[in-house]
Coordinates of C-alpha atoms in Angstrom, one line a residue:
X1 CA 29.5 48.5 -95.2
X2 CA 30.3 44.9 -93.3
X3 CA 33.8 45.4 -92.5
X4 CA 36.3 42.1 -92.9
X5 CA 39.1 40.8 -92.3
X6 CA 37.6 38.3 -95.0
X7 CA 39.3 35.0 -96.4
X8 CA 38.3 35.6 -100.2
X9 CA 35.7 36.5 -102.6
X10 CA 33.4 34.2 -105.1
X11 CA 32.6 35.6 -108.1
X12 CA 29.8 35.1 -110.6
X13 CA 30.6 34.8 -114.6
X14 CA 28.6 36.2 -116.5
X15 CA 27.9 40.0 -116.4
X16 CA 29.6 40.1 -112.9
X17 CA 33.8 38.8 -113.7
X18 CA 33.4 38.6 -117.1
X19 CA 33.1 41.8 -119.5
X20 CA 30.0 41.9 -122.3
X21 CA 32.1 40.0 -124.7
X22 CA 32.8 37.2 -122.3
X23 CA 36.8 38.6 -121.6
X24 CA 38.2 39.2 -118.7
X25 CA 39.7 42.7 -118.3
X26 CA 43.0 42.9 -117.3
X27 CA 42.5 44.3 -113.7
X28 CA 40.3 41.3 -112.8
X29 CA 43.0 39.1 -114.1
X30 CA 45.5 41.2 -111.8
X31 CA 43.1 40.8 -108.9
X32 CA 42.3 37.2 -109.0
X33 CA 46.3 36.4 -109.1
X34 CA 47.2 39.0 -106.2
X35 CA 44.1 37.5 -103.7
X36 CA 45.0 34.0 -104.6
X37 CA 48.9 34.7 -104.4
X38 CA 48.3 35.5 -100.9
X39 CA 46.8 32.9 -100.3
X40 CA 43.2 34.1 -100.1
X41 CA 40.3 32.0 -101.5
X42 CA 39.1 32.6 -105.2
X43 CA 36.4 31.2 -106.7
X44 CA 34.2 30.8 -109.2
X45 CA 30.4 29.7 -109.1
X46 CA 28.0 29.9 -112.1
X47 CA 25.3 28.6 -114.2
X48 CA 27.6 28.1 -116.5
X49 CA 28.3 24.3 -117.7
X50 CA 31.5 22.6 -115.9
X51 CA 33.4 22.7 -119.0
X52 CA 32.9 25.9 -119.6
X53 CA 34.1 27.1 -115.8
X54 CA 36.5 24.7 -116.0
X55 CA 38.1 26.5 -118.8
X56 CA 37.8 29.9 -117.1
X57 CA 39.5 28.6 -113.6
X58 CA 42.3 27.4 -115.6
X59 CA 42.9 30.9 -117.5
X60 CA 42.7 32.6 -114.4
X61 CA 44.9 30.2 -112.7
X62 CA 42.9 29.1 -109.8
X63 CA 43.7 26.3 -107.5
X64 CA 40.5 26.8 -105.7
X65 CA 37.3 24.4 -105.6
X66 CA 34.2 26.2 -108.4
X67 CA 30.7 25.2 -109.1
X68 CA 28.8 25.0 -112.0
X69 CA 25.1 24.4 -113.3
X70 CA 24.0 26.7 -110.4
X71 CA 25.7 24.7 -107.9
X72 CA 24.4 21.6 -109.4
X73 CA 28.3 20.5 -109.8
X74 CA 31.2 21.1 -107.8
X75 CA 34.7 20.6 -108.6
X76 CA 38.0 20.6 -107.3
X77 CA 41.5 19.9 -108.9
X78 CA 39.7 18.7 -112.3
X79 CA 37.4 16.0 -110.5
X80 CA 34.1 16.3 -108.9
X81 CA 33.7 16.5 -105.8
X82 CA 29.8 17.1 -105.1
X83 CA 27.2 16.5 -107.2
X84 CA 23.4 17.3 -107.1
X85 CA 21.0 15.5 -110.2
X86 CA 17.6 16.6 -110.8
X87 CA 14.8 14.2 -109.3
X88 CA 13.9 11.9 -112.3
X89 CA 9.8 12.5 -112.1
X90 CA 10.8 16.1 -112.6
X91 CA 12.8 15.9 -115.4
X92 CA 10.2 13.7 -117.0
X93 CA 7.6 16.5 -116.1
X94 CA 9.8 19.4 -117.9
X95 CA 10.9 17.2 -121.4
X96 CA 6.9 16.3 -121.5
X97 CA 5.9 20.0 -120.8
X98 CA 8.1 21.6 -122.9
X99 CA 10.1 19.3 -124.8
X100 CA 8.3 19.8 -128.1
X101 CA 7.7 23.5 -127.7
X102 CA 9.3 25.3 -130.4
X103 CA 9.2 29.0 -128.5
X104 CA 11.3 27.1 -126.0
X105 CA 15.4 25.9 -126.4
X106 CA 15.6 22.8 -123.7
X107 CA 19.2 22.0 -122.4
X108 CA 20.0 19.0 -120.2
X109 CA 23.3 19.3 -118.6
X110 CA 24.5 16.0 -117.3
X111 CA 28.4 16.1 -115.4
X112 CA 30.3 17.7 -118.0
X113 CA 27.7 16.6 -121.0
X114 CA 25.4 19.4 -122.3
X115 CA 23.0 17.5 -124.6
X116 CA 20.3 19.4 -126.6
X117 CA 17.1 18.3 -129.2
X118 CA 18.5 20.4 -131.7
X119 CA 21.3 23.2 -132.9
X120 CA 18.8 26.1 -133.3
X121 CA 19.0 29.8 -132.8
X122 CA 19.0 29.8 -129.4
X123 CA 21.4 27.3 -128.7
X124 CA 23.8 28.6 -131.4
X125 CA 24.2 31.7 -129.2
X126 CA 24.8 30.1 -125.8
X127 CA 27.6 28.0 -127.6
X128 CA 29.4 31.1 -128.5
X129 CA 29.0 32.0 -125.0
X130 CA 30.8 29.2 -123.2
X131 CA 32.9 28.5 -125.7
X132 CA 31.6 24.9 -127.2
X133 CA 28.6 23.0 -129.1
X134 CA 26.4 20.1 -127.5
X135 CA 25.7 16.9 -128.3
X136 CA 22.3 16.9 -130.5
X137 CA 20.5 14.4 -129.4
X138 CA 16.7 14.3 -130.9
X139 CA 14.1 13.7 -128.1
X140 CA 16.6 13.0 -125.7
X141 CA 16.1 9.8 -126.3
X142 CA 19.2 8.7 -123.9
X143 CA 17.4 10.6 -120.9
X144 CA 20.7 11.0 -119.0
X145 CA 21.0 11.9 -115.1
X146 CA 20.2 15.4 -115.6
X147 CA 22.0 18.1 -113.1
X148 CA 20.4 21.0 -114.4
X149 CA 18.0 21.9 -117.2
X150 CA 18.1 25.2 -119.0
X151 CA 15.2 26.4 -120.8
X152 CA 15.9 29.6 -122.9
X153 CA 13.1 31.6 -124.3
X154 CA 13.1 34.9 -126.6
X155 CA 15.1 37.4 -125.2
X156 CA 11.6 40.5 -124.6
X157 CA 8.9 37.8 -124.8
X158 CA 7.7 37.6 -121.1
X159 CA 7.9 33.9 -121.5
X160 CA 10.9 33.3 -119.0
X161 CA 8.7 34.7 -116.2
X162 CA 5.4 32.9 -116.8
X163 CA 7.4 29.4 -117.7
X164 CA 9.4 30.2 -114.6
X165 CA 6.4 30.7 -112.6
X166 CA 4.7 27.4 -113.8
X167 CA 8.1 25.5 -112.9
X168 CA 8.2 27.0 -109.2
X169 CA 4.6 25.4 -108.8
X170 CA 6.4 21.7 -108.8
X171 CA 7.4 22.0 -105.3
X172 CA 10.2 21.3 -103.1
X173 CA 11.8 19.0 -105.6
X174 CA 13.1 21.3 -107.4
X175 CA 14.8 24.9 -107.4
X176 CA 13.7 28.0 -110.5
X177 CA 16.0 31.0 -110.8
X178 CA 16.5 33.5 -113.7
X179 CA 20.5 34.2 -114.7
X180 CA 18.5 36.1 -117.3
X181 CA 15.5 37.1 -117.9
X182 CA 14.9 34.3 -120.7
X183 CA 17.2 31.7 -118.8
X184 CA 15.3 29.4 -116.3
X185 CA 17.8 27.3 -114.7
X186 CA 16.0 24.2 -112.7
X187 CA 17.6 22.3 -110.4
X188 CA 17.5 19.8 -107.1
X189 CA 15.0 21.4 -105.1
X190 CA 17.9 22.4 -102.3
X191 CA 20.4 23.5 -105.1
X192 CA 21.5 27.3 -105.3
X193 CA 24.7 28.8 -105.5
X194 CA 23.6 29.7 -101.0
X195 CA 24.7 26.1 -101.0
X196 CA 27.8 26.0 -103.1
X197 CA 29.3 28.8 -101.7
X198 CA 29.0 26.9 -98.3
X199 CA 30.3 23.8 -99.4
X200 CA 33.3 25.5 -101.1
X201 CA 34.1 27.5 -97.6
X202 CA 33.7 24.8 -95.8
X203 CA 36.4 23.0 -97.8
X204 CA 38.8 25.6 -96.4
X205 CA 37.9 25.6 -92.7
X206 CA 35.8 28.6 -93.5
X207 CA 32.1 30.3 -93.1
X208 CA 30.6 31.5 -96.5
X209 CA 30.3 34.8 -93.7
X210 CA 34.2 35.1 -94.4
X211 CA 34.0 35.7 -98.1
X212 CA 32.9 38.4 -100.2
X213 CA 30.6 37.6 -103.3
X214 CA 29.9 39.1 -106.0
X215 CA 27.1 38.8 -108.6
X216 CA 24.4 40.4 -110.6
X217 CA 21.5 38.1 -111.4
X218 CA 18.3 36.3 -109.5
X219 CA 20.1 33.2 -109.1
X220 CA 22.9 34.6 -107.1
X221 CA 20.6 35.9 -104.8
X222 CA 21.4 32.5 -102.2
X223 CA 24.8 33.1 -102.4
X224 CA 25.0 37.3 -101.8
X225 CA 22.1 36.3 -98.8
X226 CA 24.7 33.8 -97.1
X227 CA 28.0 35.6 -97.9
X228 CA 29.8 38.2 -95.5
X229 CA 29.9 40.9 -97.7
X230 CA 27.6 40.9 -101.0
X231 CA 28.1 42.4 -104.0
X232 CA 25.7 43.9 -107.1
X233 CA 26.3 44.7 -110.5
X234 CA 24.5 48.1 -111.2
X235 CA 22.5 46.3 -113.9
X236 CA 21.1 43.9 -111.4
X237 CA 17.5 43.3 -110.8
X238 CA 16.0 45.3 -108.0
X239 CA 15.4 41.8 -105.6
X240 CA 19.5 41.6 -105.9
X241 CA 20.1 44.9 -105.4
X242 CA 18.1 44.4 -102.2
X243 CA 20.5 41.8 -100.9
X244 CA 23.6 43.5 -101.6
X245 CA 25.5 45.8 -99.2
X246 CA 27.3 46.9 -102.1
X247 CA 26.6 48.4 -105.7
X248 CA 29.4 48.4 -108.0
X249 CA 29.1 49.5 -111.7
X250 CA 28.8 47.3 -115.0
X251 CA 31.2 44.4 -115.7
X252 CA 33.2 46.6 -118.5
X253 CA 34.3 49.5 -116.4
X254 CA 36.7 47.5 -114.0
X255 CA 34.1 48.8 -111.1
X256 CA 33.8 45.4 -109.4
X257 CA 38.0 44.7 -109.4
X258 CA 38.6 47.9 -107.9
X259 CA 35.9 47.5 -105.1
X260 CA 37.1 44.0 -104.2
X261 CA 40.9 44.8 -104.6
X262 CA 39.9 48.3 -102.1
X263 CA 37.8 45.6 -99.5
X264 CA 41.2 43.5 -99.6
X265 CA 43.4 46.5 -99.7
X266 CA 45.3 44.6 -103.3
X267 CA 44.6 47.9 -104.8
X268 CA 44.7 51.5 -104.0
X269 CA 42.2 53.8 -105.3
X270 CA 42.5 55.3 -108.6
X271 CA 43.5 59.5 -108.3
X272 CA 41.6 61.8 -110.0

């Protein structure tokens, strides 16, 4: 294993920090406070929308920059600080190609605006996810600047793999990653949380080879790559598992806390 001294640790939401029911245990809570109490960088970069990370820096108490929409977004102290839209030509290309495709969910996430064509299944769920509805806007008729778009398919279908596969095919204009395997995330063609966790280090004087990251889908691939010390969720795909150094459990056992806090000697290891 890499050995430190490192200067903090970036985590990723969903199924890394945050348990199955979208809490945060108790002994990540305890973590996050005792790194960032001694003055140790703690962030947070996700797919998730701004407001929704936004609301989840803020629980934990963080005073630390975070990126959303895959590094799309960056923020710092409630205000933006970098941001990243999708070229227009593409997002033109995607609404055409699968705006009207009813097997497929289309989200446009614009700064802290997520607008969708409708309220259906899909959508319903990744509201109860992050914790708020979008604007409905039929045929996106508005056709904002658009920092990310989020297809979701049918969770099983195989359609987030071939769709993703078609998207990649645009070119260097854009970027494709999975968070899940029915999620395609699409965004500027040199966005990925590699990048974000860069800028965020850099904002402290640092080297994303200072931190330790953490995360457990395709998209955080970039960011383990680039980081000192990465991290994997056991329930991670095999090309992130390949990246990481370090294999930790699933994100309801308290595994990943107690491997960070060990790295960071915050926390002594549990008797038996």
């Amino acid at each position: 294993m890499t050995s430190g001294p490192f200067r903090g640790v970036a985590f990723d939401l969903d199924g890394t920090l945050l348990r199955s029911d979208h809490s945060i245990s108790q002994e990540m809570r305890s973590l996050c406070a005792t790194l960032a109490g001694q003055g140790l960088l703690v962030t947070l970069i996700s797919s998730r929308p701004p407001r929704s990370v936004e609301q989840i820096v803020r629980d934990l108490g963080l005073e630390s920059p975070w990126a959303a929409l895959n590094g799309a977004i960056l923020c710092a102290s409630g205000a933006v600080i970098d941001r990243s839209p999708l070229p227009a030509e593409a997002v033109d290309h995607i609404l055409a190609r699968h705006g009207r495709d009813a097997r497929v969910s289309v989200s446009l996430y614009a700064g802290f605006d997520w607008i969708v064509r409708a309220m259906d299944r899909r959508v319903g769920i990744e509201a109860e996810i992050v914790g708020f509805s979008p604007t409905v806007e039929a045929g996106f008729a508005g056709r904002p600047v658009a920092d990310k778009i989020l297809l979701i398919t049918d969770a099983g279908s195989g359609d987030g793999a071939r769709i993703a596969e078609e998207l990649a095919a645009l070119g260097d204009g854009v970027a494709v990653a999975r968070s899940k395997e029915n999620y395609i995330e699409i965004t500027r063609g040199d966005v990925d949380k590699g990048r974000a966790l860069g800028f965020i280090a850099g904002s402290r004087g640092l080297s994303a080879r200072d931190l330790v990251a953490a995360g457990d889908g395709e998209n955080d691939a970039p960011m383990l790559a680039r980081c000192g010390l990465p991290i994997a969720m056991r329930h991670s795909p095999p090309s992130l598992k390949a990246v990481a150094e370090l294999i930790v459990g699933s994100n309801d056992d308290d595994s990943l806390p107690r491997a960070v806090g060990r790295v960071f000697g915050a926390m002594r290891p549990q008797r038996r």
